[in-house]
Short mmCIF file of N, CA and C in Angstrom, two decimals:
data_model
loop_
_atom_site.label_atom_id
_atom_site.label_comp_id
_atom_site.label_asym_id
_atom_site.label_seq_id
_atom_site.Cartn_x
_atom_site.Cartn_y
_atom_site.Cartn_z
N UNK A 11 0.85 -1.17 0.00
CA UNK A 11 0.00 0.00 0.00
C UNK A 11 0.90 1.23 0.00
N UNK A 12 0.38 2.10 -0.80
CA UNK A 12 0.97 3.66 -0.82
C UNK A 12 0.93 4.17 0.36
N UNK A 13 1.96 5.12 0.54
CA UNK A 13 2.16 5.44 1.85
C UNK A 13 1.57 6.57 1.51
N UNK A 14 1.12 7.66 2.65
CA UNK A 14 0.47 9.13 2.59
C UNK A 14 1.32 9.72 2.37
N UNK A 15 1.09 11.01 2.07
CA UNK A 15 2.46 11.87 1.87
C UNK A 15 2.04 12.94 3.25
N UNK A 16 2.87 13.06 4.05
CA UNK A 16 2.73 14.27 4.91
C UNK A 16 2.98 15.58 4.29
N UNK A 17 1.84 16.44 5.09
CA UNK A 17 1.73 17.82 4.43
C UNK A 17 3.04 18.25 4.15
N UNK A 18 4.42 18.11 4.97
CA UNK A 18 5.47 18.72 4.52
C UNK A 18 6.02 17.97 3.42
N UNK A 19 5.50 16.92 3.31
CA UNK A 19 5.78 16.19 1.34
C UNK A 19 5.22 16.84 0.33
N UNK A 20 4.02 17.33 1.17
CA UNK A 20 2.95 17.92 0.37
C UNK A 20 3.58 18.89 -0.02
N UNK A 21 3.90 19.78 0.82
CA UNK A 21 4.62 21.17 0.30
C UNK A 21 3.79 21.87 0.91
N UNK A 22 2.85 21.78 1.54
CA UNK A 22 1.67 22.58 1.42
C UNK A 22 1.22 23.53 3.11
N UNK A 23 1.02 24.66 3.07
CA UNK A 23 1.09 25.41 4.19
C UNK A 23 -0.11 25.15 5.05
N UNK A 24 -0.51 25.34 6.17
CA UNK A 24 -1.93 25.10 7.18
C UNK A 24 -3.00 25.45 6.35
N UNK A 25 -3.09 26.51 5.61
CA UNK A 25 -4.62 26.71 4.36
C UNK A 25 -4.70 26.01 3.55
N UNK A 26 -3.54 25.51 3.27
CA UNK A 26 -3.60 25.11 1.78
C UNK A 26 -3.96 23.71 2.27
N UNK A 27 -3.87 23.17 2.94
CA UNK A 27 -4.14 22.02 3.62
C UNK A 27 -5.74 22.16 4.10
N UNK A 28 -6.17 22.85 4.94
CA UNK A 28 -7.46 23.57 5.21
C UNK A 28 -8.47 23.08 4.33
N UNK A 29 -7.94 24.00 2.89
CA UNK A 29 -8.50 24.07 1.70
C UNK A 29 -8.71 22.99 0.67
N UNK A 30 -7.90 22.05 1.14
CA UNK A 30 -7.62 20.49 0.78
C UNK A 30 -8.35 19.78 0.98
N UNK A 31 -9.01 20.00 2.65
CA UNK A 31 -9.54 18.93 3.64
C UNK A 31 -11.11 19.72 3.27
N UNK A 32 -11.51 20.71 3.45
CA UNK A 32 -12.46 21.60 2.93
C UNK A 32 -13.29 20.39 2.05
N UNK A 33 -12.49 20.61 0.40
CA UNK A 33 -12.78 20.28 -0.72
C UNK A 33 -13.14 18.73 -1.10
N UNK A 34 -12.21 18.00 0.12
CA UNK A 34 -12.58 16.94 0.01
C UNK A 34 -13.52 16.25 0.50
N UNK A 35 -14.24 17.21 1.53
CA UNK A 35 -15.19 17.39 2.66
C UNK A 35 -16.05 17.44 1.68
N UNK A 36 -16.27 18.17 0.76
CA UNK A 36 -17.29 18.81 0.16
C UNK A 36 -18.18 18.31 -1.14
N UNK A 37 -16.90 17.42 -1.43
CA UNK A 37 -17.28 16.06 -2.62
C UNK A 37 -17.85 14.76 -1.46
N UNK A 38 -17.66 14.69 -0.41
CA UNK A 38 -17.91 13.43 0.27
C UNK A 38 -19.40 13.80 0.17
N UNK A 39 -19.87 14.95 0.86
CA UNK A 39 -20.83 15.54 1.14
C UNK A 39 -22.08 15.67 -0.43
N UNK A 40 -21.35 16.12 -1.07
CA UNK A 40 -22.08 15.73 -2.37
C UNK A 40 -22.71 14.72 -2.91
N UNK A 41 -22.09 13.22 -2.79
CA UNK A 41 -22.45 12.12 -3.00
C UNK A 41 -23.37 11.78 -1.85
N UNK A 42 -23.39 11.89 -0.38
CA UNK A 42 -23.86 11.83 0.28
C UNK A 42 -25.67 12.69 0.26
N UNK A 43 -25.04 13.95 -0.09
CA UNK A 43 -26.42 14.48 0.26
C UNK A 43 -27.15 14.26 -1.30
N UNK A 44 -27.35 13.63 -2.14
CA UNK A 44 -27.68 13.22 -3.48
C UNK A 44 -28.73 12.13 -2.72
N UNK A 45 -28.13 11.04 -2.32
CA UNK A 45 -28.89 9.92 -1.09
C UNK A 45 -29.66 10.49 -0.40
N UNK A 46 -29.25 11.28 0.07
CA UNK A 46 -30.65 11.67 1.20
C UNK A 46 -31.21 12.36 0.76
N UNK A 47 -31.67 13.06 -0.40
CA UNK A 47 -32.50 13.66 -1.55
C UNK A 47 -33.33 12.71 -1.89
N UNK A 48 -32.86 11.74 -2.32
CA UNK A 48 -33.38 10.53 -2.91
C UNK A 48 -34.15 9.86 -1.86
N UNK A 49 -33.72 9.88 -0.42
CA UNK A 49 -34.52 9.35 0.48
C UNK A 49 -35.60 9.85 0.54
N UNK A 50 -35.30 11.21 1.23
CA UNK A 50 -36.45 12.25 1.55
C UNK A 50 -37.60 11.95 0.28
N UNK A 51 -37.00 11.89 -0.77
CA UNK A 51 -37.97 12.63 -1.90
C UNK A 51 -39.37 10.97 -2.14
N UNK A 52 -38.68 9.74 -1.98
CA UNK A 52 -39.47 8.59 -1.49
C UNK A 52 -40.36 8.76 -0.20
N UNK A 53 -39.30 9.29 1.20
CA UNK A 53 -40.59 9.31 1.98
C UNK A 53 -41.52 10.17 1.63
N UNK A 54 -41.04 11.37 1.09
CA UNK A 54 -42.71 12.33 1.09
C UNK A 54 -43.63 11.95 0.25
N UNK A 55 -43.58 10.85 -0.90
CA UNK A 55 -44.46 10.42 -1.55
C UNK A 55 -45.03 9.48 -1.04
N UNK A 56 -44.77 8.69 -0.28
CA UNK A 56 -45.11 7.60 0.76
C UNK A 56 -47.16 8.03 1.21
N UNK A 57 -46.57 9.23 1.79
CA UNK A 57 -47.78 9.87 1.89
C UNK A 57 -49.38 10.05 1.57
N UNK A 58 -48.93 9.81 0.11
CA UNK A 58 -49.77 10.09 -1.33
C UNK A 58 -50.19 9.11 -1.61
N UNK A 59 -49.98 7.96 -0.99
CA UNK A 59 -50.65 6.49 -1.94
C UNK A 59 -51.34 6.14 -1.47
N UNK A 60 -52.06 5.32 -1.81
CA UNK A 60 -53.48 4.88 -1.74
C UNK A 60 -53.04 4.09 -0.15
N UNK A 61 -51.97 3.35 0.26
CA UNK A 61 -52.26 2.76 0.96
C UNK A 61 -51.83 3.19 2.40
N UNK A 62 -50.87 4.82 2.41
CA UNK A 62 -50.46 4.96 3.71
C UNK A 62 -52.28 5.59 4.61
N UNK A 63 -53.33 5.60 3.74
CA UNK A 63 -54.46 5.84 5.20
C UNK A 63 -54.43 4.27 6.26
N UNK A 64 -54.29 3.43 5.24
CA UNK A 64 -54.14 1.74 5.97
C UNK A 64 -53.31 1.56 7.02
N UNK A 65 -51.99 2.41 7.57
CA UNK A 65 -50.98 2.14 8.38
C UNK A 65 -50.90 2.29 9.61
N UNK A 66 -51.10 1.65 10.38
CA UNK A 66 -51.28 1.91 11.66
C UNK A 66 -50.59 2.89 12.41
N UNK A 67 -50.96 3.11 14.05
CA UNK A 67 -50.12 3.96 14.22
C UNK A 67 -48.63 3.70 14.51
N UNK A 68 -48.33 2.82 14.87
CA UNK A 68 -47.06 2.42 15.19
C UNK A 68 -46.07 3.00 13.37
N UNK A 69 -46.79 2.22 12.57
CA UNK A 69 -46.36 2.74 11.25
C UNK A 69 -46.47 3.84 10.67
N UNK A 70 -47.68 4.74 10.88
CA UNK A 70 -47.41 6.44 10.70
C UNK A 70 -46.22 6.98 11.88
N UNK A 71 -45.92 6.46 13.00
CA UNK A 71 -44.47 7.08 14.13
C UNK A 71 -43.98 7.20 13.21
N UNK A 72 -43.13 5.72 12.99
CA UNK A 72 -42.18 5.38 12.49
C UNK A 72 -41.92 6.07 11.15
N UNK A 73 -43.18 6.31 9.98
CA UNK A 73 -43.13 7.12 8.84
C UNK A 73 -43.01 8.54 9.15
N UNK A 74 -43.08 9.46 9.94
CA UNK A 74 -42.73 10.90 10.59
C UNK A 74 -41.52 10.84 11.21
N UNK A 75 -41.22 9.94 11.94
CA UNK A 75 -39.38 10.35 12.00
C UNK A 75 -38.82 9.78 11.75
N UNK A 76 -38.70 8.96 10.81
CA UNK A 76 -37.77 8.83 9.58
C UNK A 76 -37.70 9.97 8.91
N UNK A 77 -39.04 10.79 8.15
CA UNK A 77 -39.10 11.54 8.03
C UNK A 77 -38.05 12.81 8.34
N UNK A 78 -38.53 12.89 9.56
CA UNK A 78 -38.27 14.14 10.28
C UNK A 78 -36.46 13.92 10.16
N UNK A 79 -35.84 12.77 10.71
CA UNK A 79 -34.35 12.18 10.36
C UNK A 79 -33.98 12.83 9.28
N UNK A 80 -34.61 12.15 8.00
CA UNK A 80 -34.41 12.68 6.78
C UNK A 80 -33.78 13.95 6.41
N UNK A 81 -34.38 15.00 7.24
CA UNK A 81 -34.54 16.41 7.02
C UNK A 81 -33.66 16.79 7.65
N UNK A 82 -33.61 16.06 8.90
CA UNK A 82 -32.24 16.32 9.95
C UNK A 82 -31.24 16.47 9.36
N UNK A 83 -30.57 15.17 8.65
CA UNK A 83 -29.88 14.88 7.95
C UNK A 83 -29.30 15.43 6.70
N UNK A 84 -30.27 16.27 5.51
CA UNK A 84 -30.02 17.38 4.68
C UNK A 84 -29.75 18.28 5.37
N UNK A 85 -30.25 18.50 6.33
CA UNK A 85 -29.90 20.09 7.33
C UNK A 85 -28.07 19.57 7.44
N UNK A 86 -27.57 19.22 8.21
CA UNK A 86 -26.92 18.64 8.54
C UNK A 86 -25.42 18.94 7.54
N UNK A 87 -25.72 18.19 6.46
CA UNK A 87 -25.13 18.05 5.25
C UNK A 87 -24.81 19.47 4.39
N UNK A 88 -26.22 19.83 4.18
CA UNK A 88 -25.99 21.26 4.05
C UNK A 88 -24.97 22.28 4.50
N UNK A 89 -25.17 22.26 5.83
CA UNK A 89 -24.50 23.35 6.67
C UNK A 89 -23.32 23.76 6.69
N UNK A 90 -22.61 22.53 6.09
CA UNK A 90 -20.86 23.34 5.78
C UNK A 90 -20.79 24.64 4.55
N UNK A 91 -21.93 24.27 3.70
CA UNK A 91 -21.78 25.45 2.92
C UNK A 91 -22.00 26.34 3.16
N UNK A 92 -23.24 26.37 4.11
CA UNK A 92 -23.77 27.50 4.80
C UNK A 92 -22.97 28.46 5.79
N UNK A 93 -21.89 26.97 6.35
CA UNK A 93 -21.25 27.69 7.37
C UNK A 93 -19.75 28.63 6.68
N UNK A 94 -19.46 27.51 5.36
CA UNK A 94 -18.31 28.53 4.77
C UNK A 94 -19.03 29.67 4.33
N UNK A 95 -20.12 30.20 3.73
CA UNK A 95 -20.89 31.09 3.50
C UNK A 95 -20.14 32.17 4.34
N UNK A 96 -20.87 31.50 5.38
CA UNK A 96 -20.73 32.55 6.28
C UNK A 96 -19.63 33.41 6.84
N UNK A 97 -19.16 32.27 7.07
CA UNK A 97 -17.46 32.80 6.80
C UNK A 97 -16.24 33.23 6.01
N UNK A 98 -17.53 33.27 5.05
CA UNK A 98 -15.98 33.54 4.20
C UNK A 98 -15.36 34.45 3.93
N UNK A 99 -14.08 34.65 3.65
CA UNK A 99 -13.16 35.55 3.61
C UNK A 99 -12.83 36.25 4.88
N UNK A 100 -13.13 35.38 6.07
CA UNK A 100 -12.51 36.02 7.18
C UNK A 100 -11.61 35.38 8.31
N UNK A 101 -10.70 34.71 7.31
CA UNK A 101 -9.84 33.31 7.58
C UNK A 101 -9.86 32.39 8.68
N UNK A 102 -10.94 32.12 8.29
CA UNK A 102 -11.26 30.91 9.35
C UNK A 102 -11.82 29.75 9.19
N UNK A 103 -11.25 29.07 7.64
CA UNK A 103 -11.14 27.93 6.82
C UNK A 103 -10.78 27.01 7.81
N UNK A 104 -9.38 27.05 8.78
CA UNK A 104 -9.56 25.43 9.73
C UNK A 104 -10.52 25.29 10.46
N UNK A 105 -11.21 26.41 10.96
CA UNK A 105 -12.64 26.49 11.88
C UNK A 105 -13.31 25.90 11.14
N UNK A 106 -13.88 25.97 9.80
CA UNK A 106 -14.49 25.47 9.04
C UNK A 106 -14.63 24.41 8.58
N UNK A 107 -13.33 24.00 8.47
CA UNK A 107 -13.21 22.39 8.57
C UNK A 107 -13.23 21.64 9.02
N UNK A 108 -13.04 21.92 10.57
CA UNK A 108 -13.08 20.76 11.71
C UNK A 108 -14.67 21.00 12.31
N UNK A 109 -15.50 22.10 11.91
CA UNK A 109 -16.47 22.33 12.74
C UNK A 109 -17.37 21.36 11.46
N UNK A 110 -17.23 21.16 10.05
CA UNK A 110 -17.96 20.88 8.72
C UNK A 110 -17.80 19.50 8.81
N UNK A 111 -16.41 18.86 9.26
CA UNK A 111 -16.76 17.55 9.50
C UNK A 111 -17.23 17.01 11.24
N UNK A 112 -17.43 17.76 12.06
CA UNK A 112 -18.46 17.26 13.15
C UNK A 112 -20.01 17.08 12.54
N UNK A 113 -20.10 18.14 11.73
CA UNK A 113 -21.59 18.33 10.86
C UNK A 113 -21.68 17.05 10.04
N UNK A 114 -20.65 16.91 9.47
CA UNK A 114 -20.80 15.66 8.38
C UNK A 114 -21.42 14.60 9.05
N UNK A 115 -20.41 13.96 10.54
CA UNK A 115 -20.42 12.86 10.94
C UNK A 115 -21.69 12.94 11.49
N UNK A 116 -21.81 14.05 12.30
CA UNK A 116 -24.10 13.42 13.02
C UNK A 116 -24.69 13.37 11.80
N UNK A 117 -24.02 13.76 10.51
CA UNK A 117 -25.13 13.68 9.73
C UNK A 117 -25.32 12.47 9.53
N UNK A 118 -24.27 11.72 9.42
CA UNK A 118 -24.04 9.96 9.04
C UNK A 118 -24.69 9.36 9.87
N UNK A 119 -24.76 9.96 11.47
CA UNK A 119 -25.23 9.84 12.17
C UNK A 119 -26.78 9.23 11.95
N UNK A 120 -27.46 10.60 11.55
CA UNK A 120 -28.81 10.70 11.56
C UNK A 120 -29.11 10.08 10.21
N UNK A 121 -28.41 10.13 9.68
CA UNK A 121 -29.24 9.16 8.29
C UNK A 121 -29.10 7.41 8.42
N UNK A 122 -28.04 6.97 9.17
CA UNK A 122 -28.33 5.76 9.35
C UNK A 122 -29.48 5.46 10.06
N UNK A 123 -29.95 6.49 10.99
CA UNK A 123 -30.97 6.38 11.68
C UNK A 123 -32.19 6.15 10.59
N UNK A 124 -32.23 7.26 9.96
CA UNK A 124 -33.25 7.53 9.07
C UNK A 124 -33.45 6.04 7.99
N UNK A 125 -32.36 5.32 7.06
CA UNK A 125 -32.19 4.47 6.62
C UNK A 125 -33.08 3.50 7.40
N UNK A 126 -32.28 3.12 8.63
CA UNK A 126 -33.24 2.35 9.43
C UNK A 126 -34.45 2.81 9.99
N UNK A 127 -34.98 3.58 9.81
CA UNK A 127 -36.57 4.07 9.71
C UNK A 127 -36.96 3.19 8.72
N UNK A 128 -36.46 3.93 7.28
CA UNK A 128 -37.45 3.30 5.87
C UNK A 128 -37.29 2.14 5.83
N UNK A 129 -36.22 0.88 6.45
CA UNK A 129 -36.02 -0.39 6.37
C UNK A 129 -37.26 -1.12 7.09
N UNK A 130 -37.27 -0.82 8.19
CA UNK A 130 -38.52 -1.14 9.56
C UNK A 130 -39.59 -0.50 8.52
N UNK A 131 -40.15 0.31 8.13
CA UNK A 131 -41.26 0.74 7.30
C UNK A 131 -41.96 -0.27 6.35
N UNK A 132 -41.01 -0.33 5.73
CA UNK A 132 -41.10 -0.45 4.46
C UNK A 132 -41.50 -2.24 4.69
N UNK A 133 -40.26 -2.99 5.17
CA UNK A 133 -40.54 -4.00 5.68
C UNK A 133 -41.95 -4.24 6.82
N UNK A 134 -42.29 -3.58 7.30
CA UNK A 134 -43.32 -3.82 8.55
C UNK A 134 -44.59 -3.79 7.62
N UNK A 135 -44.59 -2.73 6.57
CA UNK A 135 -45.92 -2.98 5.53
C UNK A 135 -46.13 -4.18 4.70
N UNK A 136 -44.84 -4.59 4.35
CA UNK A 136 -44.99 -5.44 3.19
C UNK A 136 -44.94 -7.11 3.98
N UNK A 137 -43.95 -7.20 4.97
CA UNK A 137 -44.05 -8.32 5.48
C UNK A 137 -44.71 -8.51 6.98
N UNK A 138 -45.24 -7.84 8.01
CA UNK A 138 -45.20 -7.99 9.18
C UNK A 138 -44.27 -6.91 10.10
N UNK A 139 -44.65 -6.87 11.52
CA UNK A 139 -44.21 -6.00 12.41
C UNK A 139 -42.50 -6.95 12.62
N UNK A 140 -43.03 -8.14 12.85
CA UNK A 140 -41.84 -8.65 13.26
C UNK A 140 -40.29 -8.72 12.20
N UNK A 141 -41.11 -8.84 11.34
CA UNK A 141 -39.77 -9.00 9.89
C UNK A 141 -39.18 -7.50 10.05
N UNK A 142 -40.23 -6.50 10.03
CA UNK A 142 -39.68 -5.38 9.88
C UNK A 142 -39.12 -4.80 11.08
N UNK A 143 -39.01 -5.49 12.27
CA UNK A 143 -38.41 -5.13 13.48
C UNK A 143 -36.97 -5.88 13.16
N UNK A 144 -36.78 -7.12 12.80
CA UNK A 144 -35.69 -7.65 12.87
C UNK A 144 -34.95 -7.12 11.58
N UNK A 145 -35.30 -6.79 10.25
CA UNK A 145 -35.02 -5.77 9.55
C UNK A 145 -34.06 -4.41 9.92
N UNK A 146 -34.89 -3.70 10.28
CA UNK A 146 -34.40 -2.57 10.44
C UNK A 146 -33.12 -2.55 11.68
N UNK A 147 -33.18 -3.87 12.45
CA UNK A 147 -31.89 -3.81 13.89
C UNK A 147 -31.37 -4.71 12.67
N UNK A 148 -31.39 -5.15 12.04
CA UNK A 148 -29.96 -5.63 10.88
C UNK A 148 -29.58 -4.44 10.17
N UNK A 149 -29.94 -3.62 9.69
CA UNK A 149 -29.62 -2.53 9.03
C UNK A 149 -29.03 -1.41 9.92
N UNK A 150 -29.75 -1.59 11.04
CA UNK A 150 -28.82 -0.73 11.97
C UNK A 150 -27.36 -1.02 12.37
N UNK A 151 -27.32 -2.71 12.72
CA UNK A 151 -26.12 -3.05 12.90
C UNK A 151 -25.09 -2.84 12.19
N UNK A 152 -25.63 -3.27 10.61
CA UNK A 152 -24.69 -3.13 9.46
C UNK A 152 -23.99 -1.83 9.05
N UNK A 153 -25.10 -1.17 9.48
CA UNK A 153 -24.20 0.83 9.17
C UNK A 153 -23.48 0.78 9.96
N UNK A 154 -23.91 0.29 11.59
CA UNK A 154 -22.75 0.99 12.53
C UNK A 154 -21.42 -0.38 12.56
N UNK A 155 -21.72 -0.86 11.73
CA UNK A 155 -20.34 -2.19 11.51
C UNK A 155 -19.91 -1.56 10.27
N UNK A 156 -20.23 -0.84 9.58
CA UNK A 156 -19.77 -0.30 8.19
C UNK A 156 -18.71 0.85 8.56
N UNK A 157 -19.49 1.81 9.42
CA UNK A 157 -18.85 2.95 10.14
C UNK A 157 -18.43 2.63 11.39
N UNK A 158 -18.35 2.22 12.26
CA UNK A 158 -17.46 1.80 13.46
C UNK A 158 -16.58 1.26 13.10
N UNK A 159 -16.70 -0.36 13.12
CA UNK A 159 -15.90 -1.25 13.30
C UNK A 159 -15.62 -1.48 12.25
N UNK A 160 -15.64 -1.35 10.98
CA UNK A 160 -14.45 -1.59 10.28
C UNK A 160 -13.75 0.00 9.55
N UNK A 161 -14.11 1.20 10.43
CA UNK A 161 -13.15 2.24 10.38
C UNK A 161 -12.38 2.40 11.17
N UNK A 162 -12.71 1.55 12.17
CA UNK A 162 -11.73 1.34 13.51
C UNK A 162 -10.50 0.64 13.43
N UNK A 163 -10.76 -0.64 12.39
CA UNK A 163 -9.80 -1.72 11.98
C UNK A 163 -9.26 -2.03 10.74
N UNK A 164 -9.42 -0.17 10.01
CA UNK A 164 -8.70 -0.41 8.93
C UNK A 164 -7.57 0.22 9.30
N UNK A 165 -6.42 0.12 8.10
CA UNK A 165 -5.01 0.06 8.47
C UNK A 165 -4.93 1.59 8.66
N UNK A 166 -4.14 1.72 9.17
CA UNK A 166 -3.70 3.63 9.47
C UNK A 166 -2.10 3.77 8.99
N UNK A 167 -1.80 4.71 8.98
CA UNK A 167 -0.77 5.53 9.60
C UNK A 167 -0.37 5.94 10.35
N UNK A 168 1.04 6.94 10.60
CA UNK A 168 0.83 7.86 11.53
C UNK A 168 -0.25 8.69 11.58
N UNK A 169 -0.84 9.24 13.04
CA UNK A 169 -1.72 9.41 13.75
C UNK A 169 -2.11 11.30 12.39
N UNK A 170 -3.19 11.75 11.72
CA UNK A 170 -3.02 12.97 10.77
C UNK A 170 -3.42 14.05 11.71
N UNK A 171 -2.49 15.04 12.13
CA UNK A 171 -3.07 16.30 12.92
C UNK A 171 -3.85 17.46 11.83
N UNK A 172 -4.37 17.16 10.56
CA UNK A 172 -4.87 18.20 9.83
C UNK A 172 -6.35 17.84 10.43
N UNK A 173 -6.75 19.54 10.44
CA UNK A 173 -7.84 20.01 11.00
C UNK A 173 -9.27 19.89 10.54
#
């Protein structure tokens, strides 16, 4: 495996690095918030069909905060732009970066949540309460085994102090 290059391989000064981590922030975030577009834009039609008057209440909860997750979650995603917006041009790009990926991560946060909303949903209509209970705690597990434990136990480097 390729080794990293440290910023002083890089050549590259604390902004320029900033501006690095920024950008790459910002494509993650892209692909990401495309998905939860795509989520959102399924649950709100959910709504509209002939069969969500049929859903009990346990299944209208569960269809409102997923929901509500959903939205969390674009909020969420959003906000680094909003927050460089806000800031910009008043050099405070590493603020921006370390504060854009805390934003990122609850966002990952809240959309696995949300994911496992529409899994339990979706499943609880089509097959039963129980399928869609054991459903959605497999889907839960699997995100946080996707994002925990095997980001925990992939290979590293030295330890990266960029911001």
């Amino acid at each position: 495996m390729a080794e990293r290059p440290s910023s002083e391989e890089r050549n590259e000064t604390p902004l320029e690095r900033a501006d690095r981590n920024f950008g790459e922030l910002l494509q993650e975030l892209r692909v990401t918030q495309t998905g939860v577009q795509i989520l959102f834009a399924f649950l709100l039609t959910l709504a509209f069909t002939p069969r969500f008057p049929s859903l009990d209440t346990v299944q209208r909860a569960t269809y409102v905060t997923t929901l509500l997750l959903a939205v969390v979650a674009a909020a969420l995603f959003t906000a680094p732009a909003a927050l460089h917006r806000s800031l910009f041009r008043q050099g405070a790009k590493p603020t921006i970066v370390r504060v854009s990926s805390v934003l990122a991560t609850v966002g990952m946060g809240v959309l696995m949540l949300a994911l496992t909303g529409s899994v339990l949903l979706v499943v609880d209509v089509a097959l039963g309460r129980a399928a869609g209970i054991a459903s959605g705690a497999g889907t839960l597990l699997g995100l946080v085994h996707r994002a925990v434990v095997s980001g925990a136990t992939a290979p590293r480097e030295a330890p990266d102090r960029e911001p």
